mmCIF file with all atom_site columns, C-alpha atoms in Angstrom:
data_model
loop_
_atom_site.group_PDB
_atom_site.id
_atom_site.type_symbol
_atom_site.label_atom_id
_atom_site.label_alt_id
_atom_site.label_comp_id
_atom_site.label_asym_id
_atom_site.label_entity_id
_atom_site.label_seq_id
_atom_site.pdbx_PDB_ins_code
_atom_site.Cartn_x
_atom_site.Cartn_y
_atom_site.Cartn_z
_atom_site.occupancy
_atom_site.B_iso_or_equiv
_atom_site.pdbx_formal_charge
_atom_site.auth_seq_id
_atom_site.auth_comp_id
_atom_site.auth_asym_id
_atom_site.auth_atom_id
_atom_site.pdbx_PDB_model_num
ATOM 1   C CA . UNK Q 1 1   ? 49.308 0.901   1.742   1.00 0.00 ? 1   UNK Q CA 1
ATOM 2   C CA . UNK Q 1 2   ? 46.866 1.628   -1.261  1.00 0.00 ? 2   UNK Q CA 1
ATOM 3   C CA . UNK Q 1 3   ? 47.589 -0.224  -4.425  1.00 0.00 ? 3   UNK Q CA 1
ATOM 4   C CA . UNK Q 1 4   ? 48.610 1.149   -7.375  1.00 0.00 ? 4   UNK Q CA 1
ATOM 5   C CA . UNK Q 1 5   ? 45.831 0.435   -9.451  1.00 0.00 ? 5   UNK Q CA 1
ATOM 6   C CA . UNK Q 1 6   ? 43.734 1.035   -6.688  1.00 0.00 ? 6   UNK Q CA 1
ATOM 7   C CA . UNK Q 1 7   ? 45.213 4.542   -6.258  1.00 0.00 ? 7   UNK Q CA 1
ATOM 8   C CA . UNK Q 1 8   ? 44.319 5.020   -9.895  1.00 0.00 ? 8   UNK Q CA 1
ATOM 9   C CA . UNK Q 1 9   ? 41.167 4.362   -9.125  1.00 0.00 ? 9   UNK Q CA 1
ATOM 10  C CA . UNK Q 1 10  ? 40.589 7.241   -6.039  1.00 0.00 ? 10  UNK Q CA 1
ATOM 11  C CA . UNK Q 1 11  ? 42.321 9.785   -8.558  1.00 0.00 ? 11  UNK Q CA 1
ATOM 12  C CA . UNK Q 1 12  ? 39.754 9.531   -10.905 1.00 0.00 ? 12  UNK Q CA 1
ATOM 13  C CA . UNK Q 1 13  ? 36.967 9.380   -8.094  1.00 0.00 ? 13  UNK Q CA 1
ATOM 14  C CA . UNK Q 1 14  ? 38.921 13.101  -7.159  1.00 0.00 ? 14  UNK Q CA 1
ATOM 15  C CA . UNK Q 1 15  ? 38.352 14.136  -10.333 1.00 0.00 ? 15  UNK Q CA 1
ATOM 16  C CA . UNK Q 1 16  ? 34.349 12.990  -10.670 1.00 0.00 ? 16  UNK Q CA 1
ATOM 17  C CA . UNK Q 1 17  ? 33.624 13.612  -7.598  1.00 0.00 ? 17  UNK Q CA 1
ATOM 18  C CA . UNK Q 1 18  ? 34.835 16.642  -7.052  1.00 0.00 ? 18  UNK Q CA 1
ATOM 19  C CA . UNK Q 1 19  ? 32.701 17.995  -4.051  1.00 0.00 ? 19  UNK Q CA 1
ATOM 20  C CA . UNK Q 1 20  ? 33.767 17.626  -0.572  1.00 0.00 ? 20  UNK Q CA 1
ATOM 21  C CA . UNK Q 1 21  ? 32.416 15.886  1.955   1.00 0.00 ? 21  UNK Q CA 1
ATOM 22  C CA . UNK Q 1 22  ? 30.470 18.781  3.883   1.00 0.00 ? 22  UNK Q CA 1
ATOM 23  C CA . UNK Q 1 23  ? 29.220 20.063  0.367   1.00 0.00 ? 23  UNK Q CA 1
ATOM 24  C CA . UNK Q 1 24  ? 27.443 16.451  0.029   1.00 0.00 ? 24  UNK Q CA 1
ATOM 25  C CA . UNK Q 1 25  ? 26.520 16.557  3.630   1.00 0.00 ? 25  UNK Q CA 1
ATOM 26  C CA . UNK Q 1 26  ? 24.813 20.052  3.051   1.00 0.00 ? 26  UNK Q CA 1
ATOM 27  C CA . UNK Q 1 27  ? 22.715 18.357  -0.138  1.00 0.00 ? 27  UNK Q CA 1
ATOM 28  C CA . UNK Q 1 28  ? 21.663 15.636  2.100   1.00 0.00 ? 28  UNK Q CA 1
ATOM 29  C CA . UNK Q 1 29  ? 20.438 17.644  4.562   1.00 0.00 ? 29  UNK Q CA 1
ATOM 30  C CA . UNK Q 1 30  ? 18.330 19.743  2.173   1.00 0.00 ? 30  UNK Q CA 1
ATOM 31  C CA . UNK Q 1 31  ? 16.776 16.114  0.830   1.00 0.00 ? 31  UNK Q CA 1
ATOM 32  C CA . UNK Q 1 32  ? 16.086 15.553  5.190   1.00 0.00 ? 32  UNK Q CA 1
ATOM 33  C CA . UNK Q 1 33  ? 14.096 19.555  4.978   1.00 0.00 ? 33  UNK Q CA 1
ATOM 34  C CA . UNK Q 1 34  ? 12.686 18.441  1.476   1.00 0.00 ? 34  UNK Q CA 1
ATOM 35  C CA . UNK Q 1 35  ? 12.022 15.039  0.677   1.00 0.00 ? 35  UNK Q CA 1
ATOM 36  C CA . UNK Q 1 36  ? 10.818 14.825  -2.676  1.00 0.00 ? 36  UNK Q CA 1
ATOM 37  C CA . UNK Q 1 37  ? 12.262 11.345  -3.187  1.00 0.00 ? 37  UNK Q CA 1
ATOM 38  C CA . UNK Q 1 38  ? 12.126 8.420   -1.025  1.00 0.00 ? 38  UNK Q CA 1
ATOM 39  C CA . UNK Q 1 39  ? 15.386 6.688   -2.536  1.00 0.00 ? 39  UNK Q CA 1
ATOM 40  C CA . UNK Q 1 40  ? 17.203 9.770   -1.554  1.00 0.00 ? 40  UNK Q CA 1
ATOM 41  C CA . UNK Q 1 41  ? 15.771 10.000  1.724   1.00 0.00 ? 41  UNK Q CA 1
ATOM 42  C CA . UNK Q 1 42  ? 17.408 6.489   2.356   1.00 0.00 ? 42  UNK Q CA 1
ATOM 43  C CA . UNK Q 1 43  ? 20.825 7.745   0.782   1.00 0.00 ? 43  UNK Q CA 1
ATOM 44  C CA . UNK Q 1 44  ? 20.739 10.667  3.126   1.00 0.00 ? 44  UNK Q CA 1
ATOM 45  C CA . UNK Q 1 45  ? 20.060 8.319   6.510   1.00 0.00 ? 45  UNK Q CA 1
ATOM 46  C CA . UNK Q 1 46  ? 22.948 6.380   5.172   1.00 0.00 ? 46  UNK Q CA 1
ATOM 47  C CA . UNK Q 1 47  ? 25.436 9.510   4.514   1.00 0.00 ? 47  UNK Q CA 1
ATOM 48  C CA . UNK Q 1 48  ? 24.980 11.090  7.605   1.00 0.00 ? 48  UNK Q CA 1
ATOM 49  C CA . UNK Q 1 49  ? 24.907 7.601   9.667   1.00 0.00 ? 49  UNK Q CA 1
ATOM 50  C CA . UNK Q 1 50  ? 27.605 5.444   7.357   1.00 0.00 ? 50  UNK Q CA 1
ATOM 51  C CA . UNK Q 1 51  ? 29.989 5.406   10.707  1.00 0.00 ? 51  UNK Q CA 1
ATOM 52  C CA . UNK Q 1 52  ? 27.485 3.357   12.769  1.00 0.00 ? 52  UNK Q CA 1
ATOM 53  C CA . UNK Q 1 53  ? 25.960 1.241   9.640   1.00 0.00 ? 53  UNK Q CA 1
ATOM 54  C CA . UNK Q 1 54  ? 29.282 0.398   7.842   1.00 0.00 ? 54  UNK Q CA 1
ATOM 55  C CA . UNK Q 1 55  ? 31.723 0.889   10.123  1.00 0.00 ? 55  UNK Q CA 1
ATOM 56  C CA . UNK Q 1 56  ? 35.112 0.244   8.561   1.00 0.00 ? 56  UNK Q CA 1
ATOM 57  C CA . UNK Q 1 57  ? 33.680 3.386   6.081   1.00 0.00 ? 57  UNK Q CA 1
ATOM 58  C CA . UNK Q 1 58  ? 36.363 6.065   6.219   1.00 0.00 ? 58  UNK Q CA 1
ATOM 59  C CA . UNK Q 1 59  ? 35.557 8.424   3.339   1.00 0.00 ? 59  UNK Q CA 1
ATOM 60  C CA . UNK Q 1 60  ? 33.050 8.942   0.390   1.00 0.00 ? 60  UNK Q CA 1
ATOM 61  C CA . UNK Q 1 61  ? 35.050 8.620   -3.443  1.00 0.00 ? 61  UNK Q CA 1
ATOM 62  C CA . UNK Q 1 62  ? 31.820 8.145   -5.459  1.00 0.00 ? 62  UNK Q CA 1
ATOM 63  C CA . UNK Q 1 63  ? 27.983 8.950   -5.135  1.00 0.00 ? 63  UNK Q CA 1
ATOM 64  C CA . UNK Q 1 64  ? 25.415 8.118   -7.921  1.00 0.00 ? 64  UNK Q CA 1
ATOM 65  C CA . UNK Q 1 65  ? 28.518 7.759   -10.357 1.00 0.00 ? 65  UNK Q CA 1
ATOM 66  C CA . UNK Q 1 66  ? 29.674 4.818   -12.959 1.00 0.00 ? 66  UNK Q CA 1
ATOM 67  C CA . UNK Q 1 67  ? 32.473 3.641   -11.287 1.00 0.00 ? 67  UNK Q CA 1
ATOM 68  C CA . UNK Q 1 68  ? 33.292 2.684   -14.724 1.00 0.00 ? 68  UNK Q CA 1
ATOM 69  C CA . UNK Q 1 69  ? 34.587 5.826   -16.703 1.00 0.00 ? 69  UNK Q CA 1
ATOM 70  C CA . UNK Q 1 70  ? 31.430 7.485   -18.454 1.00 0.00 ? 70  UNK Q CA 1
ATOM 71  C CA . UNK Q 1 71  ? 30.132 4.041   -19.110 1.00 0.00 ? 71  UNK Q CA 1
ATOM 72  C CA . UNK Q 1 72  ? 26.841 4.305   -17.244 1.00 0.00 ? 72  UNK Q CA 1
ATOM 73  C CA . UNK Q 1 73  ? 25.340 1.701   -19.441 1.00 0.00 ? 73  UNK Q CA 1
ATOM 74  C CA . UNK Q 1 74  ? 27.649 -0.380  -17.511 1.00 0.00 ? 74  UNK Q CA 1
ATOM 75  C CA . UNK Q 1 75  ? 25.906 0.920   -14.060 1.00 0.00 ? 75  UNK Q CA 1
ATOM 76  C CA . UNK Q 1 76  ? 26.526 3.478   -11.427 1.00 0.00 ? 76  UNK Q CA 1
ATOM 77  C CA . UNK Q 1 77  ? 27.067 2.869   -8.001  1.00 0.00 ? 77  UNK Q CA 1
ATOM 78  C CA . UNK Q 1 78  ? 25.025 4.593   -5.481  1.00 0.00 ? 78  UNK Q CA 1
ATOM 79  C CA . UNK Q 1 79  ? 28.199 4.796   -2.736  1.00 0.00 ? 79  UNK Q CA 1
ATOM 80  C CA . UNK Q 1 80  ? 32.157 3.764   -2.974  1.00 0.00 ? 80  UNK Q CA 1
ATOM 81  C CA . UNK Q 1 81  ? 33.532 4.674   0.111   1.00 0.00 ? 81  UNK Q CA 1
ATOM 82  C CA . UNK Q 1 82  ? 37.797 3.888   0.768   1.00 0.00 ? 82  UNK Q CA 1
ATOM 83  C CA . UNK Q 1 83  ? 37.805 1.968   3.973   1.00 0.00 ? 83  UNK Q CA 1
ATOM 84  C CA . UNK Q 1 84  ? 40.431 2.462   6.579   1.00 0.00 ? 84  UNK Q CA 1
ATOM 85  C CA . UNK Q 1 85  ? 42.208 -0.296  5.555   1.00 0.00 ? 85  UNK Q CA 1
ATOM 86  C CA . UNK Q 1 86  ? 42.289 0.852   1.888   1.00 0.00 ? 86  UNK Q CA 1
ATOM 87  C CA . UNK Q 1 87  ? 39.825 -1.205  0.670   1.00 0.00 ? 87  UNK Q CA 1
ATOM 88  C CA . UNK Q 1 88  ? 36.836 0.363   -1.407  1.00 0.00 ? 88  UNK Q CA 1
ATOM 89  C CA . UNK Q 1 89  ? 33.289 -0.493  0.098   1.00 0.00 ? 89  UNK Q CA 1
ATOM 90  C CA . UNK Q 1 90  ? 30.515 -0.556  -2.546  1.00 0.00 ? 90  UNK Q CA 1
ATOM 91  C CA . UNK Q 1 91  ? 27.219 0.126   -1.489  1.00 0.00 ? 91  UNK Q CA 1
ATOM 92  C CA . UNK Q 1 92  ? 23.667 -0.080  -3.065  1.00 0.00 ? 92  UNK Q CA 1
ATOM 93  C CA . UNK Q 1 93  ? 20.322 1.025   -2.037  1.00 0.00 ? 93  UNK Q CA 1
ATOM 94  C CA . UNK Q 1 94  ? 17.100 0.114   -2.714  1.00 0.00 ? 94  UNK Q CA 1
ATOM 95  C CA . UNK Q 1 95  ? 14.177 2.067   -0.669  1.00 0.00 ? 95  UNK Q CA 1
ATOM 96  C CA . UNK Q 1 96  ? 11.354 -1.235  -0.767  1.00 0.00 ? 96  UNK Q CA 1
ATOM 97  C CA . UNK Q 1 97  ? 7.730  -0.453  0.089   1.00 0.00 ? 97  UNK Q CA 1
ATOM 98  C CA . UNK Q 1 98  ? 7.310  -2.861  2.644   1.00 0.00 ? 98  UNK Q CA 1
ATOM 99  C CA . UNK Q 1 99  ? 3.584  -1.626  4.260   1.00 0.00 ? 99  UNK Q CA 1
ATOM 100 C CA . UNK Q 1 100 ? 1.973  -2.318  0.407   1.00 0.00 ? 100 UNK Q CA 1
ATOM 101 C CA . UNK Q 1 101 ? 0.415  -5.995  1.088   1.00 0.00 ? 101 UNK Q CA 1
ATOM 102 C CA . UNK Q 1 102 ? -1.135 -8.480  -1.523  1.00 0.00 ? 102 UNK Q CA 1
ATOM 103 C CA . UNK Q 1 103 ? 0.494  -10.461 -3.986  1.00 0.00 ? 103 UNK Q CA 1
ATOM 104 C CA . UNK Q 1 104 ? 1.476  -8.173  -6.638  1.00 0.00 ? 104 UNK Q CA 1
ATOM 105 C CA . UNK Q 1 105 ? 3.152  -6.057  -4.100  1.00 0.00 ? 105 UNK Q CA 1
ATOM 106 C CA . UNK Q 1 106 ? 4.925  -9.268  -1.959  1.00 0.00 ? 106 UNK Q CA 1
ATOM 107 C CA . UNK Q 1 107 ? 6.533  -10.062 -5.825  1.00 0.00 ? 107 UNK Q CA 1
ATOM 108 C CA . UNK Q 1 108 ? 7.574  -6.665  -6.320  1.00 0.00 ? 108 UNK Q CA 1
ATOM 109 C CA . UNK Q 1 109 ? 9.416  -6.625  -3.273  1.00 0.00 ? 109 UNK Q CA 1
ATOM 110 C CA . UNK Q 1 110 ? 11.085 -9.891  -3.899  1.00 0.00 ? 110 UNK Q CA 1
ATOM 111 C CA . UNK Q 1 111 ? 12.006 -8.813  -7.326  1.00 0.00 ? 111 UNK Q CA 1
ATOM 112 C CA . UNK Q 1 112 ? 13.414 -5.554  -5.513  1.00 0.00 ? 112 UNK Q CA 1
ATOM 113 C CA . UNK Q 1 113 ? 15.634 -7.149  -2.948  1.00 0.00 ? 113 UNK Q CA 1
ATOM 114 C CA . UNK Q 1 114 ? 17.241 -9.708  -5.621  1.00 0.00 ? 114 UNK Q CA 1
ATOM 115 C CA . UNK Q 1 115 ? 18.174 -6.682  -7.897  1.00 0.00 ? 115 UNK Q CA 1
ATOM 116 C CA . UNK Q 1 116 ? 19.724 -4.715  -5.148  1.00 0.00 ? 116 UNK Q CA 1
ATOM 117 C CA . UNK Q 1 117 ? 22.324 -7.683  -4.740  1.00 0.00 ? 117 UNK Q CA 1
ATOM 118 C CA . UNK Q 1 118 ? 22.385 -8.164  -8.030  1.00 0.00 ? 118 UNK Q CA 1
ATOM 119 C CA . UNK Q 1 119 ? 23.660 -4.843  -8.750  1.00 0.00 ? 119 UNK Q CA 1
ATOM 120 C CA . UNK Q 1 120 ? 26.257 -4.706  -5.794  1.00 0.00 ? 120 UNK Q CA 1
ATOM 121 C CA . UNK Q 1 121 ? 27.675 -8.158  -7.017  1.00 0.00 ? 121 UNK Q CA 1
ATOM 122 C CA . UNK Q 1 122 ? 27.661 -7.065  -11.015 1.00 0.00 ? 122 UNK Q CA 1
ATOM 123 C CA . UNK Q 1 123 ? 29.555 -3.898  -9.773  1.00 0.00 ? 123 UNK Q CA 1
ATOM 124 C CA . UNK Q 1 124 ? 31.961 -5.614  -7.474  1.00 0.00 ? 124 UNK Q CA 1
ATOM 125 C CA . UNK Q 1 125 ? 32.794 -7.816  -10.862 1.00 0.00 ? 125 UNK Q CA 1
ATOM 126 C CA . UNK Q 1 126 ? 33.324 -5.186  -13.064 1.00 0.00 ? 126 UNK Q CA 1
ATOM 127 C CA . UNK Q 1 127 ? 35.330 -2.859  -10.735 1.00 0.00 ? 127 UNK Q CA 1
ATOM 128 C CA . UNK Q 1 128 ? 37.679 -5.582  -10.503 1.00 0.00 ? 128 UNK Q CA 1
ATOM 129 C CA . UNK Q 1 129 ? 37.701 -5.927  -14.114 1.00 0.00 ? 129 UNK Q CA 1
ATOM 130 C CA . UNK Q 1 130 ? 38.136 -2.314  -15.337 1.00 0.00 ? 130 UNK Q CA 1
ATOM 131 C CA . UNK Q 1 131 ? 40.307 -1.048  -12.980 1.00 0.00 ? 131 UNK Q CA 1
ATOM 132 C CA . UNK Q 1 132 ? 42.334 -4.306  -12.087 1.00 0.00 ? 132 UNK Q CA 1
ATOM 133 C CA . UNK Q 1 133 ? 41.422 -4.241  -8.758  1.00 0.00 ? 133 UNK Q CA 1
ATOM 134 C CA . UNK Q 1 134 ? 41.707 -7.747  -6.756  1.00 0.00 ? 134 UNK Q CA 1
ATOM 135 C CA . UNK Q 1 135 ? 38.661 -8.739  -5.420  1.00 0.00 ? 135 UNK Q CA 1
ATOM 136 C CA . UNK Q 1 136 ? 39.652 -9.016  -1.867  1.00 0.00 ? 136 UNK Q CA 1
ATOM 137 C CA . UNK Q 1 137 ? 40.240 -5.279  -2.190  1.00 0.00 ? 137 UNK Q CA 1
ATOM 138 C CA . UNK Q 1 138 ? 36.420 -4.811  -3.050  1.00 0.00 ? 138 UNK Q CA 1
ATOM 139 C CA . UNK Q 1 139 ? 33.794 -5.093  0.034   1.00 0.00 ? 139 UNK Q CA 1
ATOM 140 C CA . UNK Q 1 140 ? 29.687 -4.621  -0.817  1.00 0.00 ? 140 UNK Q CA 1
ATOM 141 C CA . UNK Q 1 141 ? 27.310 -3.374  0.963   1.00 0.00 ? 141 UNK Q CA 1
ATOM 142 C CA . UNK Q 1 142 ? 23.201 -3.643  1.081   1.00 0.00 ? 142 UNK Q CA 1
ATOM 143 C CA . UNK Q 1 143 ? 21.398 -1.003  2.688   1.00 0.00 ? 143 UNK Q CA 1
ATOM 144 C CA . UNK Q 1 144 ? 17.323 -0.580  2.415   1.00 0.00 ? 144 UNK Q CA 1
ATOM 145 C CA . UNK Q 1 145 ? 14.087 -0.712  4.335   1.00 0.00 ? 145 UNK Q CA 1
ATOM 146 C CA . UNK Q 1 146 ? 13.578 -3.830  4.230   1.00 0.00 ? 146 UNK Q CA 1
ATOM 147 C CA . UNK Q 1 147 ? 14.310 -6.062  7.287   1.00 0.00 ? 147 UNK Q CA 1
ATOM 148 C CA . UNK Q 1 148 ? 14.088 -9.382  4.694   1.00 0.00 ? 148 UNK Q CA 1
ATOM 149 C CA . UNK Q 1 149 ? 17.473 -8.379  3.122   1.00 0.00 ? 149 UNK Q CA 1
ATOM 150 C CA . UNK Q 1 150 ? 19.207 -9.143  6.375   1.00 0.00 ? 150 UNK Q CA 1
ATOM 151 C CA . UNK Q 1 151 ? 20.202 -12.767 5.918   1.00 0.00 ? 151 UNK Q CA 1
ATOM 152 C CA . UNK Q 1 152 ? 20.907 -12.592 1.746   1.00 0.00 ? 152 UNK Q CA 1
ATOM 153 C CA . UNK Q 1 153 ? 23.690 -11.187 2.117   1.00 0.00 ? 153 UNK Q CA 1
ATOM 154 C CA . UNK Q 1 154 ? 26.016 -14.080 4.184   1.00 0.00 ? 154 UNK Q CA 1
ATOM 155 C CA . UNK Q 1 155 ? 25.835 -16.751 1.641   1.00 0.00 ? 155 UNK Q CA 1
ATOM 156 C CA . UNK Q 1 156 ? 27.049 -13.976 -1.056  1.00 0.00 ? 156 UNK Q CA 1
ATOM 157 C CA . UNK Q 1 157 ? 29.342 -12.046 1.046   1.00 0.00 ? 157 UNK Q CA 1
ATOM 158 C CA . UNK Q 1 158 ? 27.484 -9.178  1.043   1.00 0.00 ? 158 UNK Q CA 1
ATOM 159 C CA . UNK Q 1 159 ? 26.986 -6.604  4.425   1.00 0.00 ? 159 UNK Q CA 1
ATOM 160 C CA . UNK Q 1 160 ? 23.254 -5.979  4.835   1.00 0.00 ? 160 UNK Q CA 1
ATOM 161 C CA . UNK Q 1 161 ? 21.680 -3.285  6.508   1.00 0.00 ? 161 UNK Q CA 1
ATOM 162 C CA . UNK Q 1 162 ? 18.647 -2.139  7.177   1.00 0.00 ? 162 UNK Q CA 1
ATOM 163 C CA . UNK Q 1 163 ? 16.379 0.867   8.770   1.00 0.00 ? 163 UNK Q CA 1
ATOM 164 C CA . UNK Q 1 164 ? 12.244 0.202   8.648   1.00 0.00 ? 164 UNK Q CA 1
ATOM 165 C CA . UNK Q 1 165 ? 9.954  2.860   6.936   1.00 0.00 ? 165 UNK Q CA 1
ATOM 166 C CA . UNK Q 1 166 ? 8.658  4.152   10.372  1.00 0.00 ? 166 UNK Q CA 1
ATOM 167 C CA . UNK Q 1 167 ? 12.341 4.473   11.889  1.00 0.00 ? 167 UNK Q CA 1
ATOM 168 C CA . UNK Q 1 168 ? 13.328 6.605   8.906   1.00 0.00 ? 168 UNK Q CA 1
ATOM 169 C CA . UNK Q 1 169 ? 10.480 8.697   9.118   1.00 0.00 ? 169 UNK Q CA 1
ATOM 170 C CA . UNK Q 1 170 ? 11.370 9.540   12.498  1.00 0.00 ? 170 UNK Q CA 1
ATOM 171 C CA . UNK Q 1 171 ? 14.915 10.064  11.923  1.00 0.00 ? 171 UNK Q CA 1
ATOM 172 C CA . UNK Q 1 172 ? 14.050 12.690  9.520   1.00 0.00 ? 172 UNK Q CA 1
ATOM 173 C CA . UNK Q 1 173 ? 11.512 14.665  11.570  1.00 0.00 ? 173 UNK Q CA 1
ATOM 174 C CA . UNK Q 1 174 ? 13.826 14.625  14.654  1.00 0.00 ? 174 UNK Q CA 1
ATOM 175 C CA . UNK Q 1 175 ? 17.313 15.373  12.320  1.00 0.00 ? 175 UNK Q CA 1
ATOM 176 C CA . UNK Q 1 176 ? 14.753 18.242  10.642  1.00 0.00 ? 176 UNK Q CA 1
ATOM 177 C CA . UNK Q 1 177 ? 13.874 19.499  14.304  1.00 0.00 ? 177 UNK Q CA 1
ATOM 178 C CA . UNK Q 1 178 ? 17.246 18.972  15.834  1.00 0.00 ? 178 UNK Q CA 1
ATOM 179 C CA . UNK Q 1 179 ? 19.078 21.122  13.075  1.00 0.00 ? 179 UNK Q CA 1
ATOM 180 C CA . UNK Q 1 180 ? 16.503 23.757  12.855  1.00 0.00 ? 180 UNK Q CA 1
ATOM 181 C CA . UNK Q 1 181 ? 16.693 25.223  16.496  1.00 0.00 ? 181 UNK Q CA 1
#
């Protein structure tokens, strides 16, 4: 059963959001033919896989939305999925160059993966906040390409996942190929 507040909470997602699930799945798979961003690339890999990377996933409320009203100075969220058990699943991304070397590039990246969980855990807060929504009824997830994110995420309780630069490439050219015959 789905909490009042947190019923509240998918209405207004209804109401942002208002695309279904196979219109979203039809922009993602133009980013896969097209991919003029990187970031979005990422988001795409994670739409059309979000079964086998987050599991307990059931269905996408919010996608590069505030989660907060129109208060996007407070930060959007890049995914809020409901769970099957009725939870809401928050989920950043963060596409991190990880084949740049030297120094300026290793501090980038570092900088990179402590803002993604940064974000996550700032949005988890003020969910919880805004809409009254206990805590335990807010999950977070991590997803980039950047296999050093794995272990951050226990001691914060935060799910991290990951998929390398060269993996995603080859998703892409083999989802591209796949769809196009």
């Amino acid at each position: 059963m789905i909490a009042n507040d947190l019923s509240k909470f998918i209405s207004y997602c209804k109401k942002t959001q208002p695309q279904t699930q196979e219109d979203i799945k039809q922009f993602f798979e133009g980013v896969i033919v097209f991919p003029y961003d990187k970031e979005l690339l990422l988001q795409a890999y994670l739409f059309l896989n979000i079964r086998d990377l987050f599991p307990s996933c059931y269905e996408l409320l919010l996608f590069e939305k505030s989660p907060i009203a129109d208060y996007t100075d407070l930060g959007k969220c890049d995914f809020v999925y409901l769970t099957f058990k009725g939870n809401l699943f928050l989920i950043e991304t963060k596409f991190i160059d990880t084949e740049a070397t030297g120094a300026t590039e290793r501090k980038r990246r570092n900088k990179h993966r402590n803002k993604v969980f940064e974000q996550v855990i700032t949005l988890k807060s003020r969910f919880s906040q805004y809409w009254d929504i206990h805590p335990e009824q807010l999950e977070c997830g991590v997803f980039t390409t950047d296999s050093e994110v794995d272990w951050r995420g226990d001691c914060v309780n935060v799910v991290t996942k990951y998929i390398s630069i060269d993996n995603l490439e080859k998703w892409r050219r083999s989802y591209k190929r796949i769809n196009s015959l």
